[in-house]
PDB file of C-alpha atoms in Angstrom:
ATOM      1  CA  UNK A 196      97.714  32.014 150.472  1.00 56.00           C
ATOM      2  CA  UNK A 197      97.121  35.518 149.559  1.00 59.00           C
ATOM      3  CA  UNK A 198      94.809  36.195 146.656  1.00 61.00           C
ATOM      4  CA  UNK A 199      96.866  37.700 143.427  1.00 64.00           C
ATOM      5  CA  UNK A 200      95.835  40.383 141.466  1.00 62.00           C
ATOM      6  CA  UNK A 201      95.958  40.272 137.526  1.00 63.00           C
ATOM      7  CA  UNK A 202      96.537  43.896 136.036  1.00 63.00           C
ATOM      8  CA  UNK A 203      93.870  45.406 133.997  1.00 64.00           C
ATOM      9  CA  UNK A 204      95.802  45.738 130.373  1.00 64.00           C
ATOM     10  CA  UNK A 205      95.944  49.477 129.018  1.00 67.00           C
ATOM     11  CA  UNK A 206      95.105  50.727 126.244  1.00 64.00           C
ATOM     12  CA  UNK A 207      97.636  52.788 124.677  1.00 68.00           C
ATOM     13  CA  UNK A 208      96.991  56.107 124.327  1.00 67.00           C
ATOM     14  CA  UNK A 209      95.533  57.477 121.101  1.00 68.00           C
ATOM     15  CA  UNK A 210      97.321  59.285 119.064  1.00 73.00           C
ATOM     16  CA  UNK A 211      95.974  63.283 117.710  1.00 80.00           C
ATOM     17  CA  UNK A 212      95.443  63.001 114.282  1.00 80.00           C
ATOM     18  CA  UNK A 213      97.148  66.879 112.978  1.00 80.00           C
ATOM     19  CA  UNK A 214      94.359  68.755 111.390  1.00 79.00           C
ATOM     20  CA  UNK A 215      95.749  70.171 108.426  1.00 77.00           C
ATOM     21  CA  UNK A 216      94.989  73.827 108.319  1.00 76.00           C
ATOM     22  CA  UNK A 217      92.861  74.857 105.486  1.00 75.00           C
ATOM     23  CA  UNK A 218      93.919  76.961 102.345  1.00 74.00           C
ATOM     24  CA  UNK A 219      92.413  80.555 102.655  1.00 78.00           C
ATOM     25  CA  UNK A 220      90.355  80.833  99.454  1.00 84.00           C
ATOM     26  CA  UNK A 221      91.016  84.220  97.693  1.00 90.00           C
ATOM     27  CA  UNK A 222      88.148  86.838  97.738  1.00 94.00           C
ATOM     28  CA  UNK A 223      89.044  87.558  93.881  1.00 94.00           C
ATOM     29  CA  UNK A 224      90.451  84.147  91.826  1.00 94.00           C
ATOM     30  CA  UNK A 225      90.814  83.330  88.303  1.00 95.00           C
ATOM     31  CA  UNK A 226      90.899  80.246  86.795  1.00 95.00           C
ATOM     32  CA  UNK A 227      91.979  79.772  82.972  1.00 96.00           C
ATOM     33  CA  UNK A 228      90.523  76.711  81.254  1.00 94.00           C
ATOM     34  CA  UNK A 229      92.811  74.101  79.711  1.00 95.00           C
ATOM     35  CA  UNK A 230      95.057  76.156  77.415  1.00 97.00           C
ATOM     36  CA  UNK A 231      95.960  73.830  74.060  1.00 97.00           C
ATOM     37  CA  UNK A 232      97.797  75.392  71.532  1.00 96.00           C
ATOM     38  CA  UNK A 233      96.615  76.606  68.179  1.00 96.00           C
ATOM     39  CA  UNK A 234      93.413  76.777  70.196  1.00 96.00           C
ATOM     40  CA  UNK A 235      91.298  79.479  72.155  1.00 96.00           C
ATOM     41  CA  UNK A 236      90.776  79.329  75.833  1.00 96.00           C
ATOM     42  CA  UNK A 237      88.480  80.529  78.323  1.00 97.00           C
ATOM     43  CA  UNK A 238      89.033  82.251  81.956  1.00 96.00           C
ATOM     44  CA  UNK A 239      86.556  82.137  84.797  1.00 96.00           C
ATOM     45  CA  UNK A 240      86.627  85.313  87.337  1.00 96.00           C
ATOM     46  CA  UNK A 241      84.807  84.540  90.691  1.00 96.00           C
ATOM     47  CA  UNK A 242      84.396  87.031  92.929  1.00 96.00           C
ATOM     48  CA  UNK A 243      83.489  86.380  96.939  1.00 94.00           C
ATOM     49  CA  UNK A 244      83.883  89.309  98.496  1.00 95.00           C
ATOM     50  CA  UNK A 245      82.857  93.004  98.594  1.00 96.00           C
ATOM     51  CA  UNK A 246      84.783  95.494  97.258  1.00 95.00           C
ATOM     52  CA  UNK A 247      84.143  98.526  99.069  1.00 95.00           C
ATOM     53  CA  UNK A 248      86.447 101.093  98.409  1.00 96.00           C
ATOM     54  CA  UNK A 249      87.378 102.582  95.139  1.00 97.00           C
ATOM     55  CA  UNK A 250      89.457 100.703  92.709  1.00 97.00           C
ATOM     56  CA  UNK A 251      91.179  99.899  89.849  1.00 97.00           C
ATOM     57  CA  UNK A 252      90.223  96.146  88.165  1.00 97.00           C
ATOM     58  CA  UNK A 253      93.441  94.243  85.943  1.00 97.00           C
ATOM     59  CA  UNK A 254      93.338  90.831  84.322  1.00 97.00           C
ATOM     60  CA  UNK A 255      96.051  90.266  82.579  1.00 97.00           C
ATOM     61  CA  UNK A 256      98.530  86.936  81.058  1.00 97.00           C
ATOM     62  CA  UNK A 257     102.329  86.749  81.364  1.00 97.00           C
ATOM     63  CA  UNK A 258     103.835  84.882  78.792  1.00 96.00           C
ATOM     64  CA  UNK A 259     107.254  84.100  76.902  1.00 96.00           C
ATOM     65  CA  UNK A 260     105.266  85.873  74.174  1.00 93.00           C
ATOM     66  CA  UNK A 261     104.649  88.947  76.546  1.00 95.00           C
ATOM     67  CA  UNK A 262     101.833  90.289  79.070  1.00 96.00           C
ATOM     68  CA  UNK A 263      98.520  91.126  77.988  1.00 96.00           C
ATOM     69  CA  UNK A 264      95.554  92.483  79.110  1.00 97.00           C
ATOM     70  CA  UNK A 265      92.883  90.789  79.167  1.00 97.00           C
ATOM     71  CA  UNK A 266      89.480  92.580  78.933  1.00 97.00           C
ATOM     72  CA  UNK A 267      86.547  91.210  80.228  1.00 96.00           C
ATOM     73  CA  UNK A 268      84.904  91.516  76.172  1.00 96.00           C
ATOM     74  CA  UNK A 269      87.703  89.129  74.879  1.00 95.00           C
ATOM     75  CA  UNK A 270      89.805  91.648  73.594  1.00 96.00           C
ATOM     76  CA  UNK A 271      93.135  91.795  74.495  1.00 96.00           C
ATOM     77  CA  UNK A 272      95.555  94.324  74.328  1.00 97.00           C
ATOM     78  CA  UNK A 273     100.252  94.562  74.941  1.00 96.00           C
ATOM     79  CA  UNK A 274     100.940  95.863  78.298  1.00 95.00           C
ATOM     80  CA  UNK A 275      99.397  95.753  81.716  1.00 95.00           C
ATOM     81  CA  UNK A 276      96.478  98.430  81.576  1.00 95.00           C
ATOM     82  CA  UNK A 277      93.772  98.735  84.004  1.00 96.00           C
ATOM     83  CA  UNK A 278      90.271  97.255  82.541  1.00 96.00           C
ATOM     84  CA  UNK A 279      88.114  99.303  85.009  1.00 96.00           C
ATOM     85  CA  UNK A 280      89.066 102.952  87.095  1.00 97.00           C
ATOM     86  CA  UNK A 281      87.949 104.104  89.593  1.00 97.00           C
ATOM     87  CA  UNK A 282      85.007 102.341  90.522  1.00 97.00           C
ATOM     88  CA  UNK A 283      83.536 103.083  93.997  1.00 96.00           C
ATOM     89  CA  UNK A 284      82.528  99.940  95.119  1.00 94.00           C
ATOM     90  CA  UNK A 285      81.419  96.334  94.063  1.00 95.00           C
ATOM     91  CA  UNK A 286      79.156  93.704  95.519  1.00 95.00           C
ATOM     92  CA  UNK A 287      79.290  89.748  95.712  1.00 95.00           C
ATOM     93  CA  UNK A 288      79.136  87.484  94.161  1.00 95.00           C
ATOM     94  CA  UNK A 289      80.244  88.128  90.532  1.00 95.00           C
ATOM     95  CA  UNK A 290      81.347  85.310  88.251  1.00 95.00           C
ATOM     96  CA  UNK A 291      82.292  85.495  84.903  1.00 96.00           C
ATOM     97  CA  UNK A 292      83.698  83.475  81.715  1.00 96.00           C
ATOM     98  CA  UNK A 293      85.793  85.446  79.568  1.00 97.00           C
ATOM     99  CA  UNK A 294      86.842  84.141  76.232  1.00 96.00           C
ATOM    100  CA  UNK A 295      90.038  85.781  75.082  1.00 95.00           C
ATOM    101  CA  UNK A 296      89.532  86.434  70.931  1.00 93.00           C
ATOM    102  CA  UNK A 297      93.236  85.279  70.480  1.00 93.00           C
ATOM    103  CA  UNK A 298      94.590  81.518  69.659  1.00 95.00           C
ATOM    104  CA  UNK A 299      97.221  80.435  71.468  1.00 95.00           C
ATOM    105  CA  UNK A 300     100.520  80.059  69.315  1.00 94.00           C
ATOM    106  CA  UNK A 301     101.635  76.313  68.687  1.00 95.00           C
ATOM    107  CA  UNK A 302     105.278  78.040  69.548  1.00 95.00           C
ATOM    108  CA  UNK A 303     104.270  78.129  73.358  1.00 96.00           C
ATOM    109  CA  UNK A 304     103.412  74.404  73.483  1.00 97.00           C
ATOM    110  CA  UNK A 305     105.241  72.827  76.413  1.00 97.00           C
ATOM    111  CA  UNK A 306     105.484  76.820  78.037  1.00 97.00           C
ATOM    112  CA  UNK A 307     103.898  78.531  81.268  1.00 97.00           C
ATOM    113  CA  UNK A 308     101.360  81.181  80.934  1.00 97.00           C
ATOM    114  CA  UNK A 309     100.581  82.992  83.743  1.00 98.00           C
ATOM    115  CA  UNK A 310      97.070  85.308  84.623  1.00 97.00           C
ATOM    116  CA  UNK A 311      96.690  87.344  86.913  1.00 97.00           C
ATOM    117  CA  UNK A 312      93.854  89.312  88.553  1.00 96.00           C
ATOM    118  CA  UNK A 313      94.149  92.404  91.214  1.00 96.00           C
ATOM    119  CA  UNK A 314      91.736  94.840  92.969  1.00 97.00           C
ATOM    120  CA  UNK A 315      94.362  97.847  93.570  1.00 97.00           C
ATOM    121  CA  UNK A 316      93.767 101.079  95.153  1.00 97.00           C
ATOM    122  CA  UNK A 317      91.898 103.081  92.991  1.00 98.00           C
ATOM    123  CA  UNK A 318      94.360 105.030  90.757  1.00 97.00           C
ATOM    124  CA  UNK A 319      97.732 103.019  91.930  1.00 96.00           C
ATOM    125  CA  UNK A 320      99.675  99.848  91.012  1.00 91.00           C
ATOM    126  CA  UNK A 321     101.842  97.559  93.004  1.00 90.00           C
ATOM    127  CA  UNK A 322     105.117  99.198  93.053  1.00 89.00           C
ATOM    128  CA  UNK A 323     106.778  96.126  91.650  1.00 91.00           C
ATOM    129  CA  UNK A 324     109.070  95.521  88.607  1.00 91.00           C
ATOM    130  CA  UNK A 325     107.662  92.613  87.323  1.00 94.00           C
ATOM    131  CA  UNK A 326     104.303  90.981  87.489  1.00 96.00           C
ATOM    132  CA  UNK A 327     105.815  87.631  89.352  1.00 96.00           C
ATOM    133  CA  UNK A 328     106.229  90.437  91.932  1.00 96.00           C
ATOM    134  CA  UNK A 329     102.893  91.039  93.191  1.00 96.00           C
ATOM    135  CA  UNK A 330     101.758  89.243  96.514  1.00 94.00           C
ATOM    136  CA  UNK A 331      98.325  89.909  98.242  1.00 93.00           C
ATOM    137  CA  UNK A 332     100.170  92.152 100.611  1.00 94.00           C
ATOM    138  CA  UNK A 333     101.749  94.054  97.892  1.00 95.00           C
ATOM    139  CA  UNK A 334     101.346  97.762  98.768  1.00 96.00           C
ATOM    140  CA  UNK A 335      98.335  99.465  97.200  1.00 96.00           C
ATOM    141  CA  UNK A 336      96.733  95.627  96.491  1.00 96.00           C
ATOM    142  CA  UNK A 337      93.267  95.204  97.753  1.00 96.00           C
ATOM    143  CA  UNK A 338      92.151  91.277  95.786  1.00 96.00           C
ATOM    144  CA  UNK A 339      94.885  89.459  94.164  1.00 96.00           C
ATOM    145  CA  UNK A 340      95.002  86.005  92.431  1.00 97.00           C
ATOM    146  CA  UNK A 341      97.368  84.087  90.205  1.00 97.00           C
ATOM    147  CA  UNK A 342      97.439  80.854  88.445  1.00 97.00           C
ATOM    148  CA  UNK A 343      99.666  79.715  86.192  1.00 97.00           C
ATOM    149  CA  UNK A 344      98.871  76.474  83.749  1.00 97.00           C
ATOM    150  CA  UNK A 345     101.040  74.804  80.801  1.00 97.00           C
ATOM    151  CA  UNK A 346      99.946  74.861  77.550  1.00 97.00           C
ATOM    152  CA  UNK A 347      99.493  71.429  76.223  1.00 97.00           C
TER     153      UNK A 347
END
């Protein structure tokens, strides 16, 4: 008789869990608070990187009711308009809440608002026709964030 062999069982192979590639995180983001309307609302500015060149600062909304800029006092004003010129350079971190003096009309319940923050090259904007435009390789953009929220 010959002796038999019994095969060692396998394992199977294991099988790569993907990695899932993590989302850059902007060097300039805002983030607007819940927006209710008939009530005010707050945004939060966080900036991470340097800004070392000489630029122009905007914060501004989109709206059905228009685009507004949004100064970093509260005040707002129709249009998009720069907030700061021309200023040479800026360190990190910077964070800041800024509480828009306007209430939000119960007519936009249900509708998108969208803000908007962008380092540009000092003295130039994007040369785009409408804010929903603007990328963060936009010519002339050095930071750029966007978020838009619902108003409840």
């Amino acid at each position: 008789m010959s002796p038999t062999s019994t095969p060692t069982p396998t394992a199977p192979a294991p099988t790569e869990t993907p990695v899932p590639t993590p989302t850059p995180i902007p060097p300039l983001i805002v983030l607007p608070g819940p927006l209710t309307s008939g009530q005010t609302f707050s945004l939060y500015l966080v900036l991470i990187e340097d800004l070392t060149q000489p630029f122009d600062f905007y914060l501004f909304a989109d709206s059905p009711a228009g685009i507004y800029t949004i100064y970093l006092n509260g005040k707002i004003k129709k249009g998009i308009i720069p907030i700061y010129k021309n200023v040479r350079r800026y360190n990190a971190p910077y964070f800041k809440t800024v509480s828009p003096k306007v209430r939000i009309p119960a007519s936009m319940k249900g509708k998108t608002i969208t803000f908007y923050t962008l380092a540009t090259d000092a003295g130039k904007k994007p040369p785009v026709k409408k804010p929903s435009d603007i990328t963060p390789t936009s010519p002339n953009v050095i930071f750029f964030d966007k978020r838009a929220r619902t108003v409840n």
